[in-house]
Amino acid sequence: MNKNKLFLASALSISLLGTVAVPGAIFASSNVTKSRDVFDDTFDRKDPVSHFVLVPGYGHLKIFVKNRGNSTITFSLVHKDSGKLYITKTVGAGKELSWNSLDSFSQGLRSGNYEIQWRAGGNIVNVTAWGVSGTDSANISTTVTQNAGTTTKGDRIITPQKMGNSFNFTIGGSATASGSFEVPKGFGHVKLRIRNYSGAAVRFTVEHSDTGKVYADGLKINGKGELVWRSNDEGFPDGLRSGRYIIQFRGSENKVNVEIWGAAGSRSSDTR
């Protein structure tokens, strides 16, 4: 899904950097204030969860939610390290919501691991949501558009980052299970964050469907563990070739139960 994220700054342009959970490099013409994309998720299933990290100094958070379904959605923002529940909000069917931490937490949120729990009263959650955190409370005000062709004039506009796509899906149900993702042409720097919900270890392989080239072979994720795989760190400094990729998991005698978050960027720094 295409979207422009236009960030308004008071008198000065913002310089934006990348983060761990989702795509992050956004280019500006000035310095001073910094922001980070912290998550960018689209879900079409029951009871999904968004995971992200707020690094020290980036405690001012903005969340945008678009409910694409026919049921009211409830979401809760929880600081996982302490168990603190910050907010619980509802979004009506077909509605949008924009939440700014400044409205309730003027000093910002604490750093650490966060999750957003999405619910729709037992129904499928159809939602698109993203979040951005900033160093300066004056610069989290955001204008959102879903039309990639829309532009806004003025000296307070930030050009969106060059990201090919991001994706999130689950794989499971059998001892061997697979899924797929796309790497657009020119966006070969890939990051995968994989969480193993099973108590048993799994191994995975990443293969380019068009050529059969294997980029990851038999890498292990411990039971209840997590692994972050970056193409640049795995010996592919020029990125992966474009096209469709198959990621296959094997759980030996146990059923696979994993969730994958991924991003493809035009530069290696886009997926840090």
PDB file of C-alpha atoms in Angstrom, residues 42-272:
ATOM      1  CA  THR A  42      -1.235  -4.252   7.904  1.00  0.00           C
ATOM      2  CA  PHE A  43      -3.291  -7.067   9.470  1.00  0.00           C
ATOM      3  CA  ASP A  44      -6.178  -9.201   8.255  1.00  0.00           C
ATOM      4  CA  ARG A  45      -6.568 -11.790  11.001  1.00  0.00           C
ATOM      5  CA  LYS A  46      -7.830 -12.267  14.546  1.00  0.00           C
ATOM      6  CA  ASP A  47      -6.019 -10.718  17.506  1.00  0.00           C
ATOM      7  CA  PRO A  48      -2.749  -9.543  15.878  1.00  0.00           C
ATOM      8  CA  VAL A  49      -0.029  -7.702  17.769  1.00  0.00           C
ATOM      9  CA  SER A  50       2.349  -4.945  16.629  1.00  0.00           C
ATOM     10  CA  HIS A  51       5.825  -4.952  18.175  1.00  0.00           C
ATOM     11  CA  PHE A  52       8.254  -2.040  18.262  1.00  0.00           C
ATOM     12  CA  VAL A  53      10.991  -0.359  20.292  1.00  0.00           C
ATOM     13  CA  LEU A  54      11.315   3.223  21.493  1.00  0.00           C
ATOM     14  CA  VAL A  55      14.996   4.064  21.843  1.00  0.00           C
ATOM     15  CA  PRO A  56      16.163   6.490  24.553  1.00  0.00           C
ATOM     16  CA  GLY A  57      15.471  10.084  23.596  1.00  0.00           C
ATOM     17  CA  TYR A  58      12.676   9.262  21.128  1.00  0.00           C
ATOM     18  CA  GLY A  59       9.773   9.154  23.575  1.00  0.00           C
ATOM     19  CA  HIS A  60       7.228  11.303  21.730  1.00  0.00           C
ATOM     20  CA  LEU A  61       4.994   8.922  19.770  1.00  0.00           C
ATOM     21  CA  LYS A  62       2.392   9.405  17.048  1.00  0.00           C
ATOM     22  CA  ILE A  63       0.158   6.499  15.943  1.00  0.00           C
ATOM     23  CA  PHE A  64      -2.096   6.471  12.889  1.00  0.00           C
ATOM     24  CA  VAL A  65      -4.795   3.780  12.509  1.00  0.00           C
ATOM     25  CA  LYS A  66      -7.090   3.022   9.579  1.00  0.00           C
ATOM     26  CA  ASN A  67      -9.843   0.470  10.253  1.00  0.00           C
ATOM     27  CA  ARG A  68     -10.504  -1.253   6.911  1.00  0.00           C
ATOM     28  CA  GLY A  69     -13.066  -3.674   8.297  1.00  0.00           C
ATOM     29  CA  ASN A  70     -16.739  -3.759   9.249  1.00  0.00           C
ATOM     30  CA  SER A  71     -16.179  -4.198  12.999  1.00  0.00           C
ATOM     31  CA  THR A  72     -15.105  -1.713  15.655  1.00  0.00           C
ATOM     32  CA  ILE A  73     -11.452  -2.180  16.590  1.00  0.00           C
ATOM     33  CA  THR A  74      -9.975  -1.778  20.063  1.00  0.00           C
ATOM     34  CA  PHE A  75      -6.231  -1.370  20.506  1.00  0.00           C
ATOM     35  CA  SER A  76      -4.071  -1.156  23.617  1.00  0.00           C
ATOM     36  CA  LEU A  77      -0.542   0.248  23.873  1.00  0.00           C
ATOM     37  CA  VAL A  78       1.559  -1.626  26.449  1.00  0.00           C
ATOM     38  CA  HIS A  79       5.156  -1.092  27.615  1.00  0.00           C
ATOM     39  CA  LYS A  80       6.283  -4.729  27.717  1.00  0.00           C
ATOM     40  CA  ASP A  81       9.284  -4.210  29.980  1.00  0.00           C
ATOM     41  CA  SER A  82       7.171  -2.835  32.820  1.00  0.00           C
ATOM     42  CA  GLY A  83       3.670  -4.020  31.915  1.00  0.00           C
ATOM     43  CA  LYS A  84       2.402  -0.425  31.945  1.00  0.00           C
ATOM     44  CA  LEU A  85      -0.768   0.114  29.889  1.00  0.00           C
ATOM     45  CA  TYR A  86      -0.591   3.562  28.304  1.00  0.00           C
ATOM     46  CA  ILE A  87      -3.833   3.734  26.318  1.00  0.00           C
ATOM     47  CA  THR A  88      -6.826   1.765  25.098  1.00  0.00           C
ATOM     48  CA  LYS A  89      -8.638   3.274  22.109  1.00  0.00           C
ATOM     49  CA  THR A  90     -11.460   2.268  19.778  1.00  0.00           C
ATOM     50  CA  VAL A  91     -11.780   2.902  16.042  1.00  0.00           C
ATOM     51  CA  GLY A  92     -15.148   2.488  14.350  1.00  0.00           C
ATOM     52  CA  ALA A  93     -15.688   0.449  11.195  1.00  0.00           C
ATOM     53  CA  GLY A  94     -14.190   2.235   8.203  1.00  0.00           C
ATOM     54  CA  LYS A  95     -12.843   5.045  10.405  1.00  0.00           C
ATOM     55  CA  GLU A  96      -9.382   6.493  11.031  1.00  0.00           C
ATOM     56  CA  LEU A  97      -7.708   7.626  14.231  1.00  0.00           C
ATOM     57  CA  SER A  98      -4.568   9.629  14.887  1.00  0.00           C
ATOM     58  CA  TRP A  99      -3.162   9.515  18.432  1.00  0.00           C
ATOM     59  CA  ASN A 100      -0.414  11.773  19.737  1.00  0.00           C
ATOM     60  CA  SER A 101       1.365  11.010  23.009  1.00  0.00           C
ATOM     61  CA  LEU A 102       1.558  14.758  23.691  1.00  0.00           C
ATOM     62  CA  ASP A 103      -2.167  14.776  24.421  1.00  0.00           C
ATOM     63  CA  SER A 104      -1.682  12.676  27.570  1.00  0.00           C
ATOM     64  CA  PHE A 105       2.058  12.306  28.193  1.00  0.00           C
ATOM     65  CA  SER A 106       3.741  15.655  27.648  1.00  0.00           C
ATOM     66  CA  GLN A 107       7.153  14.378  28.760  1.00  0.00           C
ATOM     67  CA  GLY A 108       7.042  11.450  26.340  1.00  0.00           C
ATOM     68  CA  LEU A 109       6.922   7.692  26.848  1.00  0.00           C
ATOM     69  CA  ARG A 110       9.641   5.616  28.481  1.00  0.00           C
ATOM     70  CA  SER A 111      12.095   3.787  26.222  1.00  0.00           C
ATOM     71  CA  GLY A 112      11.980   0.026  25.694  1.00  0.00           C
ATOM     72  CA  ASN A 113       9.870  -2.686  24.123  1.00  0.00           C
ATOM     73  CA  TYR A 114       6.235  -2.017  23.246  1.00  0.00           C
ATOM     74  CA  GLU A 115       3.343  -3.901  21.756  1.00  0.00           C
ATOM     75  CA  ILE A 116      -0.057  -2.884  20.456  1.00  0.00           C
ATOM     76  CA  GLN A 117      -2.754  -5.511  20.909  1.00  0.00           C
ATOM     77  CA  TRP A 118      -5.478  -5.329  18.241  1.00  0.00           C
ATOM     78  CA  ARG A 119      -8.956  -6.765  18.850  1.00  0.00           C
ATOM     79  CA  ALA A 120     -12.293  -6.684  17.018  1.00  0.00           C
ATOM     80  CA  GLY A 121     -14.636  -8.437  19.444  1.00  0.00           C
ATOM     81  CA  GLY A 122     -13.607 -11.879  18.223  1.00  0.00           C
ATOM     82  CA  ASN A 123     -13.839 -10.888  14.559  1.00  0.00           C
ATOM     83  CA  ILE A 124     -11.084 -10.491  11.980  1.00  0.00           C
ATOM     84  CA  VAL A 125      -9.012  -7.356  12.513  1.00  0.00           C
ATOM     85  CA  ASN A 126      -8.643  -5.485   9.207  1.00  0.00           C
ATOM     86  CA  VAL A 127      -6.307  -2.632  10.022  1.00  0.00           C
ATOM     87  CA  THR A 128      -3.430  -0.619   8.635  1.00  0.00           C
ATOM     88  CA  ALA A 129      -1.381   1.264  11.216  1.00  0.00           C
ATOM     89  CA  TRP A 130       1.979   2.950  11.592  1.00  0.00           C
ATOM     90  CA  GLY A 131       3.870   4.838  14.254  1.00  0.00           C
ATOM     91  CA  VAL A 132       6.632   7.427  14.381  1.00  0.00           C
ATOM     92  CA  SER A 133       8.608   8.604  17.406  1.00  0.00           C
ATOM     93  CA  GLY A 134      10.522  11.833  17.823  1.00  0.00           C
ATOM     94  CA  THR A 135      13.058  13.616  19.960  1.00  0.00           C
ATOM     95  CA  ASP A 136      11.128  16.879  20.109  1.00  0.00           C
ATOM     96  CA  SER A 137       7.512  17.178  21.238  1.00  0.00           C
ATOM     97  CA  ALA A 138       6.935  20.036  18.780  1.00  0.00           C
ATOM     98  CA  ASN A 139       7.633  17.855  15.768  1.00  0.00           C
ATOM     99  CA  ILE A 140       5.316  14.864  16.076  1.00  0.00           C
ATOM    100  CA  SER A 141       2.394  16.659  14.413  1.00  0.00           C
ATOM    101  CA  THR A 142       1.706  14.690  11.227  1.00  0.00           C
ATOM    102  CA  THR A 143      -0.324  15.072   8.054  1.00  0.00           C
ATOM    103  CA  VAL A 144      -1.329  11.745   6.501  1.00  0.00           C
ATOM    104  CA  THR A 145      -2.404  10.836   2.978  1.00  0.00           C
ATOM    105  CA  GLN A 146      -2.975   7.448   1.376  1.00  0.00           C
ATOM    106  CA  ASN A 147      -2.438   8.897  -2.106  1.00  0.00           C
ATOM    107  CA  ALA A 148       1.210   8.560  -3.130  1.00  0.00           C
ATOM    108  CA  GLY A 149       0.711  11.179  -5.840  1.00  0.00           C
ATOM    109  CA  THR A 150      -0.420  13.876  -3.422  1.00  0.00           C
ATOM    110  CA  THR A 151       2.139  16.565  -2.596  1.00  0.00           C
ATOM    111  CA  THR A 152       2.151  19.553  -0.278  1.00  0.00           C
ATOM    112  CA  LYS A 153       4.069  22.731  -1.005  1.00  0.00           C
ATOM    113  CA  GLY A 154       6.123  24.655   1.503  1.00  0.00           C
ATOM    114  CA  ASP A 155       9.474  24.603   3.240  1.00  0.00           C
ATOM    115  CA  ARG A 156       8.294  22.325   6.048  1.00  0.00           C
ATOM    116  CA  ILE A 157       7.877  19.151   3.980  1.00  0.00           C
ATOM    117  CA  ILE A 158       9.944  16.017   4.427  1.00  0.00           C
ATOM    118  CA  THR A 159      10.504  13.746   1.425  1.00  0.00           C
ATOM    119  CA  PRO A 160       9.455  10.161   2.240  1.00  0.00           C
ATOM    120  CA  GLN A 161      12.075   7.462   2.502  1.00  0.00           C
ATOM    121  CA  LYS A 162      12.838   5.206  -0.444  1.00  0.00           C
ATOM    122  CA  MET A 163      11.376   1.917   0.760  1.00  0.00           C
ATOM    123  CA  GLY A 164      10.208  -0.781  -1.625  1.00  0.00           C
ATOM    124  CA  ASN A 165       7.752  -2.476   0.710  1.00  0.00           C
ATOM    125  CA  SER A 166       7.165  -3.892   4.156  1.00  0.00           C
ATOM    126  CA  PHE A 167       5.315  -7.059   5.113  1.00  0.00           C
ATOM    127  CA  ASN A 168       4.062  -9.037   8.086  1.00  0.00           C
ATOM    128  CA  PHE A 169       2.599 -12.553   8.117  1.00  0.00           C
ATOM    129  CA  THR A 170       2.439 -15.772  10.128  1.00  0.00           C
ATOM    130  CA  ILE A 171       3.372 -19.296   9.070  1.00  0.00           C
ATOM    131  CA  GLY A 172       2.427 -22.539  10.815  1.00  0.00           C
ATOM    132  CA  GLY A 173       0.165 -25.516  11.209  1.00  0.00           C
ATOM    133  CA  SER A 174       2.547 -28.294  10.140  1.00  0.00           C
ATOM    134  CA  ALA A 175       6.119 -29.500  10.677  1.00  0.00           C
ATOM    135  CA  THR A 176       7.153 -27.912   7.358  1.00  0.00           C
ATOM    136  CA  ALA A 177       5.544 -24.627   6.318  1.00  0.00           C
ATOM    137  CA  SER A 178       6.426 -21.825   3.942  1.00  0.00           C
ATOM    138  CA  GLY A 179       5.432 -18.323   2.895  1.00  0.00           C
ATOM    139  CA  SER A 180       6.616 -15.754   0.380  1.00  0.00           C
ATOM    140  CA  PHE A 181       7.494 -12.079   0.002  1.00  0.00           C
ATOM    141  CA  GLU A 182       8.472  -9.708  -2.800  1.00  0.00           C
ATOM    142  CA  VAL A 183      11.627  -7.628  -3.280  1.00  0.00           C
ATOM    143  CA  PRO A 184      10.946  -4.793  -5.762  1.00  0.00           C
ATOM    144  CA  LYS A 185      13.606  -3.833  -8.298  1.00  0.00           C
ATOM    145  CA  GLY A 186      16.060  -1.365  -6.802  1.00  0.00           C
ATOM    146  CA  PHE A 187      15.098  -2.237  -3.199  1.00  0.00           C
ATOM    147  CA  GLY A 188      17.349  -5.209  -2.528  1.00  0.00           C
ATOM    148  CA  HIS A 189      18.444  -4.450   1.035  1.00  0.00           C
ATOM    149  CA  VAL A 190      16.214  -6.741   3.073  1.00  0.00           C
ATOM    150  CA  LYS A 191      15.586  -7.145   6.772  1.00  0.00           C
ATOM    151  CA  LEU A 192      13.606 -10.005   8.328  1.00  0.00           C
ATOM    152  CA  ARG A 193      12.608 -10.177  11.980  1.00  0.00           C
ATOM    153  CA  ILE A 194      11.280 -13.628  12.838  1.00  0.00           C
ATOM    154  CA  ARG A 195       9.651 -14.648  16.108  1.00  0.00           C
ATOM    155  CA  ASN A 196       9.256 -18.334  16.976  1.00  0.00           C
ATOM    156  CA  TYR A 197       6.140 -18.837  19.110  1.00  0.00           C
ATOM    157  CA  SER A 198       6.721 -22.582  19.432  1.00  0.00           C
ATOM    158  CA  GLY A 199       8.606 -24.061  22.351  1.00  0.00           C
ATOM    159  CA  ALA A 200      10.791 -26.055  19.946  1.00  0.00           C
ATOM    160  CA  ALA A 201      13.534 -24.789  17.663  1.00  0.00           C
ATOM    161  CA  VAL A 202      12.898 -24.232  13.953  1.00  0.00           C
ATOM    162  CA  ARG A 203      15.193 -23.785  10.969  1.00  0.00           C
ATOM    163  CA  PHE A 204      14.495 -21.667   7.923  1.00  0.00           C
ATOM    164  CA  THR A 205      15.658 -21.199   4.342  1.00  0.00           C
ATOM    165  CA  VAL A 206      15.279 -18.132   2.107  1.00  0.00           C
ATOM    166  CA  GLU A 207      15.289 -18.912  -1.626  1.00  0.00           C
ATOM    167  CA  HIS A 208      14.876 -16.697  -4.689  1.00  0.00           C
ATOM    168  CA  SER A 209      11.926 -18.302  -6.476  1.00  0.00           C
ATOM    169  CA  ASP A 210      12.913 -17.269 -10.018  1.00  0.00           C
ATOM    170  CA  THR A 211      16.492 -18.583  -9.917  1.00  0.00           C
ATOM    171  CA  GLY A 212      16.591 -21.038  -7.020  1.00  0.00           C
ATOM    172  CA  LYS A 213      19.435 -19.125  -5.368  1.00  0.00           C
ATOM    173  CA  VAL A 214      19.504 -19.722  -1.621  1.00  0.00           C
ATOM    174  CA  TYR A 215      20.328 -16.702   0.544  1.00  0.00           C
ATOM    175  CA  ALA A 216      19.809 -18.336   3.952  1.00  0.00           C
ATOM    176  CA  ASP A 217      20.052 -22.065   4.522  1.00  0.00           C
ATOM    177  CA  GLY A 218      19.012 -23.891   7.681  1.00  0.00           C
ATOM    178  CA  LEU A 219      19.376 -20.987  10.085  1.00  0.00           C
ATOM    179  CA  LYS A 220      18.134 -21.858  13.559  1.00  0.00           C
ATOM    180  CA  ILE A 221      15.723 -19.986  15.825  1.00  0.00           C
ATOM    181  CA  ASN A 222      15.432 -21.378  19.331  1.00  0.00           C
ATOM    182  CA  GLY A 223      12.081 -22.152  20.923  1.00  0.00           C
ATOM    183  CA  LYS A 224      10.289 -18.953  21.993  1.00  0.00           C
ATOM    184  CA  GLY A 225      13.200 -17.074  20.419  1.00  0.00           C
ATOM    185  CA  GLU A 226      13.638 -14.318  17.864  1.00  0.00           C
ATOM    186  CA  LEU A 227      16.110 -13.704  15.071  1.00  0.00           C
ATOM    187  CA  VAL A 228      16.873 -10.624  12.970  1.00  0.00           C
ATOM    188  CA  TRP A 229      18.330 -11.324   9.506  1.00  0.00           C
ATOM    189  CA  ARG A 230      19.755  -8.504   7.384  1.00  0.00           C
ATOM    190  CA  SER A 231      21.028  -9.107   3.874  1.00  0.00           C
ATOM    191  CA  ASN A 232      23.894  -6.663   4.354  1.00  0.00           C
ATOM    192  CA  ASP A 233      25.104  -8.502   7.455  1.00  0.00           C
ATOM    193  CA  GLU A 234      24.864 -11.901   5.759  1.00  0.00           C
ATOM    194  CA  GLY A 235      27.357 -11.244   2.976  1.00  0.00           C
ATOM    195  CA  PHE A 236      25.172  -9.423   0.443  1.00  0.00           C
ATOM    196  CA  PRO A 237      26.338  -5.788   0.635  1.00  0.00           C
ATOM    197  CA  ASP A 238      24.853  -5.037  -2.795  1.00  0.00           C
ATOM    198  CA  GLY A 239      21.444  -6.346  -1.746  1.00  0.00           C
ATOM    199  CA  LEU A 240      19.281  -9.190  -2.996  1.00  0.00           C
ATOM    200  CA  ARG A 241      18.023  -9.509  -6.553  1.00  0.00           C
ATOM    201  CA  SER A 242      14.438  -8.451  -7.192  1.00  0.00           C
ATOM    202  CA  GLY A 243      11.565 -10.918  -7.419  1.00  0.00           C
ATOM    203  CA  ARG A 244       9.632 -13.375  -5.298  1.00  0.00           C
ATOM    204  CA  TYR A 245      11.223 -15.183  -2.376  1.00  0.00           C
ATOM    205  CA  ILE A 246      10.140 -18.341  -0.571  1.00  0.00           C
ATOM    206  CA  ILE A 247      10.882 -18.624   3.124  1.00  0.00           C
ATOM    207  CA  GLN A 248      10.467 -22.171   4.399  1.00  0.00           C
ATOM    208  CA  PHE A 249      10.482 -23.359   8.010  1.00  0.00           C
ATOM    209  CA  ARG A 250      11.091 -26.853   9.379  1.00  0.00           C
ATOM    210  CA  GLY A 251      10.213 -27.831  12.912  1.00  0.00           C
ATOM    211  CA  SER A 252      11.333 -31.472  12.856  1.00  0.00           C
ATOM    212  CA  GLU A 253       8.600 -33.346  14.772  1.00  0.00           C
ATOM    213  CA  ASN A 254       6.940 -30.142  15.949  1.00  0.00           C
ATOM    214  CA  LYS A 255       4.523 -27.802  14.209  1.00  0.00           C
ATOM    215  CA  VAL A 256       5.898 -24.514  12.959  1.00  0.00           C
ATOM    216  CA  ASN A 257       4.427 -21.371  14.521  1.00  0.00           C
ATOM    217  CA  VAL A 258       6.311 -18.228  13.497  1.00  0.00           C
ATOM    218  CA  GLU A 259       5.608 -14.600  12.658  1.00  0.00           C
ATOM    219  CA  ILE A 260       7.670 -12.559  10.205  1.00  0.00           C
ATOM    220  CA  TRP A 261       8.136  -8.810   9.851  1.00  0.00           C
ATOM    221  CA  GLY A 262      10.136  -7.644   6.852  1.00  0.00           C
ATOM    222  CA  ALA A 263      11.234  -4.590   4.892  1.00  0.00           C
ATOM    223  CA  ALA A 264      13.026  -3.974   1.590  1.00  0.00           C
ATOM    224  CA  GLY A 265      14.953  -0.724   1.145  1.00  0.00           C
ATOM    225  CA  SER A 266      17.037   1.027  -1.476  1.00  0.00           C
ATOM    226  CA  ARG A 267      20.035   1.404   0.845  1.00  0.00           C
ATOM    227  CA  SER A 268      21.578  -0.811   3.512  1.00  0.00           C
ATOM    228  CA  SER A 269      20.894   1.868   6.136  1.00  0.00           C
ATOM    229  CA  ASP A 270      17.148   1.656   5.389  1.00  0.00           C
ATOM    230  CA  THR A 271      16.908  -1.637   7.253  1.00  0.00           C
ATOM    231  CA  ARG A 272      19.001  -0.982  10.360  1.00  0.00           C
TER     232      ARG A 272
END
